[in-house]
Coordinates of N, CA and C in Angstrom, one line a residue:
M1 N 1.1 -0.8 0.0 CA 0.0 0.1 0.0 C 0.9 0.5 0.0
S2 N 0.1 2.5 -1.3 CA 1.1 3.3 -0.7 C 0.7 4.2 -0.7
L3 N 1.0 5.7 -0.1 CA 0.2 6.6 0.7 C 0.7 8.0 -0.8
E4 N -0.4 8.0 -1.0 CA -1.5 8.9 -2.4 C -1.7 10.2 -1.5
L5 N -1.3 11.4 -1.9 CA -2.1 12.5 -2.2 C -2.7 13.3 -2.8
D6 N -3.9 13.4 -1.4 CA -5.2 13.8 -3.1 C -4.6 15.7 -3.7
P7 N -4.5 15.9 -5.3 CA -4.1 16.5 -6.0 C -4.7 17.9 -4.8
L8 N -5.6 18.7 -3.8 CA -5.9 19.1 -3.8 C -4.7 20.0 -2.6
Y9 N -4.8 18.1 -1.3 CA -3.5 18.6 -0.6 C -2.3 19.0 -1.1
W10 N -2.1 18.1 -1.9 CA -0.2 18.6 -3.4 C -0.4 19.9 -3.5
H11 N -1.4 20.8 -3.8 CA -1.2 21.6 -4.4 C -0.9 22.6 -3.1
A12 N -2.3 23.0 -2.0 CA -2.1 23.5 -1.6 C -1.4 23.4 -0.5
V13 N 0.0 22.1 0.0 CA 1.7 22.7 0.3 C 1.7 23.3 -0.9
R14 N 2.2 23.3 -1.8 CA 3.8 23.5 -2.8 C 2.9 25.2 -2.6
W15 N 2.1 25.5 -2.9 CA 2.0 26.7 -2.5 C 1.9 27.8 -1.7
L16 N 1.9 26.4 0.0 CA 2.5 27.7 1.6 C 3.8 27.5 1.0
V17 N 4.2 26.4 0.6 CA 5.9 26.4 0.9 C 6.3 27.5 0.2
A18 N 5.7 27.9 -1.5 CA 6.6 29.3 -1.9 C 6.2 30.2 -1.6
A19 N 5.0 30.9 -1.1 CA 4.9 31.7 -0.2 C 5.9 32.2 1.2
V20 N 5.4 31.0 1.7 CA 6.6 31.5 2.8 C 8.4 31.4 2.2
F21 N 8.3 30.6 1.4 CA 9.9 31.1 1.0 C 10.0 31.8 0.3
T22 N 8.6 32.9 -0.3 CA 9.0 33.8 -1.1 C 9.2 35.7 0.0
G23 N 8.1 34.9 1.0 CA 8.0 36.3 1.9 C 9.7 36.4 2.3
A24 N 10.4 34.8 3.4 CA 11.6 35.1 3.4 C 12.5 35.8 1.8
L25 N 12.3 35.6 1.0 CA 13.6 36.5 0.0 C 13.2 37.7 0.2
A26 N 11.4 37.7 -0.2 CA 11.4 39.7 -0.1 C 12.3 39.8 1.3
H27 N 12.9 39.6 2.1 CA 13.3 40.4 3.1 C 14.8 40.9 2.7
K28 N 15.6 39.3 2.4 CA 17.2 39.4 2.2 C 17.0 40.6 1.4
V29 N 16.4 40.4 -0.4 CA 15.8 40.6 -1.9 C 15.8 42.4 -1.2
V30 N 15.3 42.9 0.2 CA 14.8 44.5 0.6 C 16.2 45.0 1.0
S31 N 16.3 44.0 1.4 CA 17.9 44.6 2.8 C 19.3 43.9 2.9
P32 N 19.4 43.5 1.6 CA 21.7 42.4 2.1 C 21.5 42.6 3.3
A33 N 21.7 44.1 3.0 CA 22.8 44.4 4.6 C 22.6 44.0 5.8
G34 N 21.7 43.7 5.3 CA 21.3 43.7 6.8 C 21.1 41.8 8.1
F35 N 20.8 41.2 5.8 CA 20.9 40.2 6.3 C 21.9 39.4 6.3
G36 N 23.0 40.1 5.3 CA 25.2 39.7 6.0 C 25.2 40.3 7.7
A37 N 24.2 40.9 7.4 CA 24.2 41.4 9.7 C 23.6 40.3 10.4
V38 N 23.5 39.2 10.0 CA 21.8 38.7 10.7 C 23.1 36.7 10.8
L39 N 24.0 37.0 9.7 CA 24.2 36.0 9.0 C 25.7 35.5 10.1
R40 N 25.7 37.0 9.8 CA 27.3 37.6 10.4 C 27.3 36.6 12.2
D41 N 26.2 37.1 12.6 CA 25.9 37.1 13.6 C 25.3 35.7 14.4
Y42 N 25.3 34.9 13.6 CA 24.7 33.8 14.0 C 27.0 32.9 14.0
R43 N 27.3 34.1 13.5 CA 29.0 33.0 13.8 C 29.3 31.6 13.0
L44 N 29.1 31.1 12.7 CA 29.3 29.9 12.4 C 30.2 29.6 11.0
L45 N 30.4 30.6 10.1 CA 30.6 31.0 8.7 C 32.6 32.8 9.1
P46 N 33.7 32.1 8.2 CA 34.8 33.7 8.9 C 33.9 34.0 8.0
E47 N 34.6 35.3 8.7 CA 33.9 36.4 8.0 C 33.8 37.0 6.9
S48 N 35.3 36.5 5.6 CA 35.6 36.5 4.9 C 34.0 36.4 2.9
T49 N 33.9 35.2 4.0 CA 32.4 34.0 3.9 C 30.8 34.6 3.2
V50 N 30.9 35.8 4.3 CA 29.8 36.0 4.8 C 29.2 36.7 4.2
P51 N 29.7 37.5 2.9 CA 28.7 38.3 1.9 C 28.6 37.0 0.6
A52 N 29.3 36.4 0.5 CA 29.7 35.4 -0.4 C 27.4 34.3 -0.8
A53 N 28.2 33.8 1.1 CA 27.1 32.6 2.0 C 25.2 33.8 1.4
A54 N 26.2 34.3 2.1 CA 24.7 35.7 1.5 C 23.6 35.7 0.1
R55 N 24.5 35.7 -0.3 CA 24.0 35.8 -1.7 C 23.5 35.1 -2.5
L56 N 24.7 33.4 -2.4 CA 24.2 32.1 -2.6 C 22.9 30.9 -1.8
V57 N 22.1 32.0 -0.6 CA 20.6 32.4 0.2 C 20.0 32.3 -0.1
V58 N 20.0 33.9 -0.6 CA 19.5 34.4 -2.3 C 18.7 34.0 -3.7
L59 N 20.6 32.9 -4.0 CA 20.2 32.1 -4.8 C 19.4 31.4 -4.7
L60 N 19.9 30.4 -4.0 CA 18.8 28.7 -3.3 C 17.4 29.1 -2.7
E61 N 17.4 30.6 -2.8 CA 15.5 31.1 -2.1 C 15.3 31.4 -3.1
A62 N 15.9 31.8 -4.5 CA 14.5 33.0 -5.2 C 14.5 31.2 -6.8
A63 N 16.0 29.7 -6.1 CA 14.5 28.7 -7.3 C 14.6 27.9 -6.7
V64 N 14.9 27.8 -4.8 CA 13.0 26.8 -4.5 C 11.9 27.6 -5.6
V65 N 11.6 29.4 -5.2 CA 10.9 30.1 -5.5 C 10.3 29.9 -6.7
V66 N 10.6 30.6 -7.5 CA 10.5 29.6 -8.8 C 10.9 28.2 -9.6
G67 N 11.5 27.5 -8.2 CA 11.1 25.7 -9.3 C 8.9 25.6 -8.4
L68 N 8.6 25.8 -7.3 CA 7.3 25.3 -6.9 C 6.7 26.0 -7.6
V69 N 6.9 27.6 -8.3 CA 5.9 27.6 -8.5 C 6.0 27.4 -10.7
T70 N 6.6 27.9 -11.3 CA 6.2 27.3 -12.0 C 6.2 25.3 -12.1
G71 N 6.7 25.0 -11.2 CA 7.2 23.5 -11.8 C 8.4 23.1 -12.4
I72 N 9.1 23.6 -12.9 CA 10.4 23.4 -14.0 C 10.8 23.0 -12.4
G73 N 11.4 21.7 -12.4 CA 11.8 20.6 -11.3 C 11.8 20.9 -9.5
L74 N 10.6 20.9 -9.9 CA 9.2 21.1 -8.1 C 10.0 19.8 -7.4
A75 N 10.7 18.6 -7.8 CA 11.2 18.0 -7.0 C 12.6 18.6 -6.9
W76 N 13.6 19.0 -7.5 CA 14.9 19.3 -6.8 C 14.2 20.9 -6.1
A77 N 13.7 21.7 -6.8 CA 13.0 22.9 -6.1 C 12.4 22.2 -4.2
A78 N 11.4 21.5 -3.4 CA 11.0 21.2 -3.4 C 12.1 20.2 -2.5
G79 N 13.5 19.7 -2.7 CA 14.6 19.1 -2.1 C 15.0 20.4 -1.0
L80 N 15.1 20.6 -2.1 CA 16.0 22.6 -1.8 C 15.2 23.1 -0.2
A81 N 13.9 23.3 -0.7 CA 13.7 23.7 0.6 C 13.2 23.4 2.4
T82 N 13.3 21.9 1.9 CA 13.9 20.8 3.4 C 15.0 21.4 3.4
L83 N 15.8 21.1 2.5 CA 17.4 21.1 3.3 C 17.7 22.2 3.8
L84 N 17.3 23.9 3.2 CA 17.6 24.8 3.4 C 16.9 24.9 4.8
L85 N 15.2 24.3 5.2 CA 14.9 24.4 6.3 C 15.2 23.7 7.6
A86 N 16.6 22.6 6.7 CA 16.6 21.9 7.4 C 18.7 22.5 8.4
V87 N 18.5 23.1 7.2 CA 19.8 23.9 7.8 C 19.8 25.1 9.2
Y88 N 18.5 26.0 8.2 CA 18.8 26.4 9.4 C 19.2 26.3 10.0
G89 N 17.5 25.3 10.4 CA 16.9 24.8 11.7 C 18.7 24.3 12.8
G90 N 19.2 23.3 11.5 CA 21.0 23.3 12.9 C 21.4 24.1 12.8
A91 N 21.6 25.7 12.4 CA 22.9 27.4 12.1 C 21.7 27.3 14.0
M92 N 20.1 27.8 14.4 CA 19.9 27.7 15.3 C 20.0 26.9 16.3
A93 N 19.6 25.4 16.3 CA 20.7 24.5 16.7 C 21.1 25.0 17.8
I94 N 22.1 25.2 16.8 CA 24.0 25.7 17.5 C 24.2 27.1 18.1
N95 N 23.6 27.4 17.7 CA 23.4 28.9 19.0 C 23.2 28.7 20.3
L96 N 21.4 27.9 20.0 CA 19.8 27.8 21.4 C 21.3 27.0 22.0
A97 N 22.1 25.8 21.2 CA 23.4 25.1 21.4 C 24.1 25.9 23.4
R98 N 24.7 27.2 22.4 CA 26.0 27.7 22.7 C 25.4 28.7 23.2
G99 N 24.4 28.6 24.2 CA 23.2 30.2 24.7 C 22.6 31.3 24.6
R100 N 23.0 30.9 22.9 CA 23.0 32.5 22.5 C 21.8 32.5 22.0
R101 N 20.4 33.1 22.3 CA 19.0 33.5 22.3 C 18.5 34.5 22.0
D102 N 19.6 35.0 22.0 CA 19.2 37.1 21.6 C 20.1 37.6 20.8
I103 N 19.8 36.5 19.8 CA 20.5 37.0 18.2 C 19.1 37.3 17.7
D104 N 19.1 38.2 16.5 CA 18.0 37.7 15.4 C 17.9 36.8 14.9
C105 N 16.6 36.0 14.4 CA 16.8 34.6 13.7 C 17.1 35.3 11.8
G106 N 16.8 35.7 12.2 CA 16.1 37.0 10.6 C 15.4 36.2 9.9
C107 N 14.4 35.9 10.1 CA 13.2 34.9 9.9 C 12.5 36.2 9.4
L108 N 11.9 37.6 9.7 CA 11.9 38.3 9.5 C 12.1 39.3 8.3
G109 N 13.5 39.7 8.4 CA 14.0 40.5 8.0 C 14.7 42.1 8.6
A110 N 16.2 41.9 8.3 CA 16.1 43.0 9.0 C 16.0 44.0 8.9
A111 N 15.2 44.0 7.3 CA 14.0 45.0 7.4 C 13.0 45.4 8.2
A112 N 12.5 44.5 8.4 CA 11.4 44.4 9.5 C 11.4 45.6 10.8
G113 N 12.9 46.1 11.1 CA 12.9 47.4 11.6 C 13.4 45.9 13.3
A114 N 13.6 46.7 14.2 CA 13.8 46.2 15.3 C 13.1 45.3 16.6
R115 N 11.5 46.4 15.7 CA 10.3 46.3 16.5 C 9.9 44.6 16.3
S116 N 10.5 44.1 15.4 CA 9.6 42.6 15.4 C 11.4 41.2 14.9
R117 N 12.3 41.8 15.6 CA 13.2 41.1 16.2 C 12.7 40.0 16.0
H118 N 13.6 38.4 15.8 CA 13.3 37.4 16.6 C 14.2 36.4 16.9
S119 N 14.0 36.5 18.0 CA 15.3 35.5 19.0 C 15.4 34.7 18.6
L120 N 15.6 34.3 18.5 CA 15.9 32.5 18.7 C 15.5 31.6 20.2
S121 N 15.0 29.9 19.7 CA 14.0 29.5 20.3 C 13.5 28.9 19.9
G122 N 13.6 27.2 20.7 CA 13.1 26.2 19.9 C 11.7 26.0 18.6
W123 N 10.8 27.3 19.6 CA 9.6 27.4 18.8 C 10.0 27.2 16.5
L124 N 11.6 28.3 16.6 CA 11.1 28.5 15.7 C 11.9 26.4 14.5
L125 N 13.0 26.0 15.4 CA 13.7 24.8 16.0 C 12.1 23.9 15.1
L126 N 11.0 24.4 16.0 CA 9.5 22.7 15.7 C 9.0 23.9 14.5
R127 N 8.9 25.5 14.2 CA 8.3 26.2 13.0 C 8.7 25.6 11.2
N128 N 10.3 24.9 11.7 CA 11.6 24.7 10.7 C 10.9 23.3 10.0
G129 N 10.9 22.3 12.4 CA 10.4 20.9 10.9 C 9.0 20.9 10.5
M130 N 8.0 21.5 10.5 CA 6.8 21.2 10.6 C 6.8 21.5 9.2
L131 N 7.4 22.8 8.9 CA 7.7 22.9 7.6 C 8.7 22.2 6.6
G132 N 10.1 22.0 6.8 CA 10.1 21.5 6.5 C 9.7 19.5 5.8
A133 N 8.4 19.2 7.1 CA 7.6 18.4 6.9 C 6.8 18.6 6.3
L134 N 6.1 19.2 6.2 CA 5.4 19.4 4.7 C 6.3 19.6 3.4
S135 N 7.3 20.7 2.6 CA 8.1 20.2 1.6 C 8.3 19.0 1.8
L136 N 8.4 17.6 2.6 CA 8.3 16.4 2.3 C 7.4 15.8 1.4
L137 N 6.0 16.2 1.9 CA 5.2 16.3 0.3 C 4.5 15.7 -0.1
L138 N 5.9 17.2 -0.9 CA 6.1 17.1 -1.7 C 6.5 15.7 -2.8
F139 N 6.8 15.3 -2.6 CA 7.8 13.7 -2.9 C 6.9 12.5 -3.4
L140 N 5.5 12.6 -2.9 CA 4.4 11.5 -2.4 C 4.3 11.8 -4.3
P141 N 4.0 10.7 -4.3 CA 2.7 11.0 -5.9 C 0.5 11.4 -4.9
V142 N 0.4 12.2 -6.0 CA -1.2 12.9 -6.3 C -2.2 11.3 -7.0
T143 N -2.8 11.1 -6.1 CA -4.4 10.3 -6.1 C -4.1 10.9 -8.0
G144 N -5.1 9.9 -8.8 CA -5.6 10.7 -10.5 C -6.0 11.1 -10.3
R145 N -7.1 11.4 -9.7 CA -7.9 12.3 -9.1 C -7.8 14.0 -10.6
E146 N -8.7 13.8 -10.6 CA -8.8 15.0 -11.3 C -9.3 16.6 -10.5
L147 N -8.7 17.8 -10.7 CA -9.0 18.4 -10.7 C -10.4 19.1 -11.4
V148 N -11.3 19.1 -9.9 CA -12.4 20.8 -10.5 C -12.0 21.9 -10.4
V149 N -13.0 22.9 -10.5 CA -12.7 24.3 -10.7 C -13.2 25.2 -9.5
L150 N -14.0 24.3 -8.3 CA -14.2 24.6 -6.8 C -12.2 24.6 -6.5
D151 N -12.2 22.8 -6.5 CA -10.9 22.3 -5.9 C -9.6 24.0 -6.7
F152 N -9.7 24.3 -7.3 CA -8.9 25.3 -7.8 C -8.5 26.6 -6.3
A153 N -10.1 26.8 -5.9 CA -10.2 27.7 -5.1 C -10.3 27.4 -3.5
G154 N -10.6 25.9 -3.3 CA -10.1 25.3 -2.4 C -8.3 26.2 -2.3
I155 N -7.4 25.3 -2.8 CA -6.2 25.1 -2.8 C -5.7 26.8 -2.3
A156 N -6.6 27.6 -3.6 CA -6.4 29.0 -3.0 C -6.7 28.5 -1.6
A157 N -7.2 29.3 -1.0 CA -7.8 28.8 0.4 C -7.4 28.1 1.4
A158 N -6.0 26.6 1.3 CA -5.9 26.0 1.7 C -4.3 26.9 1.8
A159 N -3.7 26.9 0.8 CA -2.6 28.0 1.0 C -2.5 28.8 1.8
A160 N -3.2 30.2 0.8 CA -3.4 31.4 1.5 C -3.6 31.4 3.7
I161 N -5.3 30.0 4.3 CA -4.9 30.4 5.2 C -3.7 29.9 6.4
G162 N -3.1 29.0 5.5 CA -2.5 28.2 5.8 C -0.6 29.4 6.3
F163 N -0.2 30.0 4.7 CA 0.4 31.1 5.1 C 0.1 32.1 6.3
L164 N -1.5 32.4 6.8 CA -1.9 32.9 6.6 C -1.7 32.7 8.6
L165 N -2.3 31.2 8.5 CA -1.8 31.0 9.9 C -0.2 30.6 10.7
Y166 N 0.7 30.7 9.6 CA 1.5 30.5 9.9 C 2.9 31.8 10.2
T167 N 1.8 32.9 9.3 CA 2.2 33.8 9.7 C 2.3 34.8 11.5
A168 N 1.2 34.8 11.6 CA 0.6 35.5 12.5 C 1.4 34.2 14.5
A169 N 1.3 33.0 13.7 CA 2.1 32.4 15.0 C 3.0 33.0 14.9
D170 N 3.7 32.9 13.8 CA 5.3 33.6 14.1 C 5.4 35.2 14.6
Q171 N 3.9 35.6 14.5 CA 4.4 37.4 14.9 C 4.7 37.5 16.1
L172 N 2.8 36.3 16.0 CA 3.1 36.1 18.3 C 4.2 35.4 18.9
M173 N 5.0 34.5 18.4 CA 6.0 34.2 18.9 C 7.0 34.7 19.4
A174 N 7.0 35.5 17.8 CA 8.6 36.3 17.8 C 8.1 38.0 19.4
N175 N 7.1 38.4 19.5 CA 6.3 39.2 20.8 C 6.3 38.8 22.3
A176 N 5.7 37.0 22.0 CA 6.2 37.4 23.3 C 6.5 37.5 24.6
P177 N 7.6 37.9 24.7 CA 7.9 38.5 25.2 C 8.9 40.4 25.7
R178 N 8.1 40.7 24.8 CA 7.0 41.3 25.0 C 5.2 41.4 25.8
L179 N 4.9 40.9 25.2 CA 3.5 41.0 25.3 C 3.9 40.1 26.6
A180 N 4.4 39.6 26.8 CA 4.1 38.3 28.4 C 4.2 39.5 29.3
G181 N 5.8 40.6 29.4 CA 6.3 41.8 29.5 C 4.8 42.9 30.0
G182 N 4.5 43.0 28.9 CA 3.7 44.1 29.0 C 2.0 43.5 30.2
L183 N 2.2 42.4 30.0 CA 0.7 41.5 30.8 C 1.3 42.1 32.7
R184 N 1.8 41.7 32.8 CA 2.9 42.2 34.3 C 2.2 43.1 35.1

């Protein structure tokens, strides 16, 4: 017995992962210097390699978005998305193990400003793991069911709601320390 996904769910996951990577990429493109500073703050790369690594991350995220949106090299894009999420999670885990919770994860982008600073936390590891697991679903075969017009509305709604929930949870977790301080 093989596991197959209904095409509605498969496409909803595809568009959700594409939306998340588009948002992440937009922040890096708007403020390349800010992203370089975030990458530098992780202290995982030699200083001289940070600018090239920042450009490479932008190119890889752009490849994920193009592949997921166009369908060209879709399996590669899904695999690359999963790999990038694992690398990002690994970088966060190393810094958390070092006791470095106070650095900005770079998730919301340096362009978002100090008010949206998103410190490292176990939540981010969970979030990346969940998104990585979703991107792995894109490797499952899809049932032969034909999509009907209403399915396209369902795909759009599911991907949009998923992205809104992802963004809302991310904002809540980013602001949790400040919100908790205001409740005291």
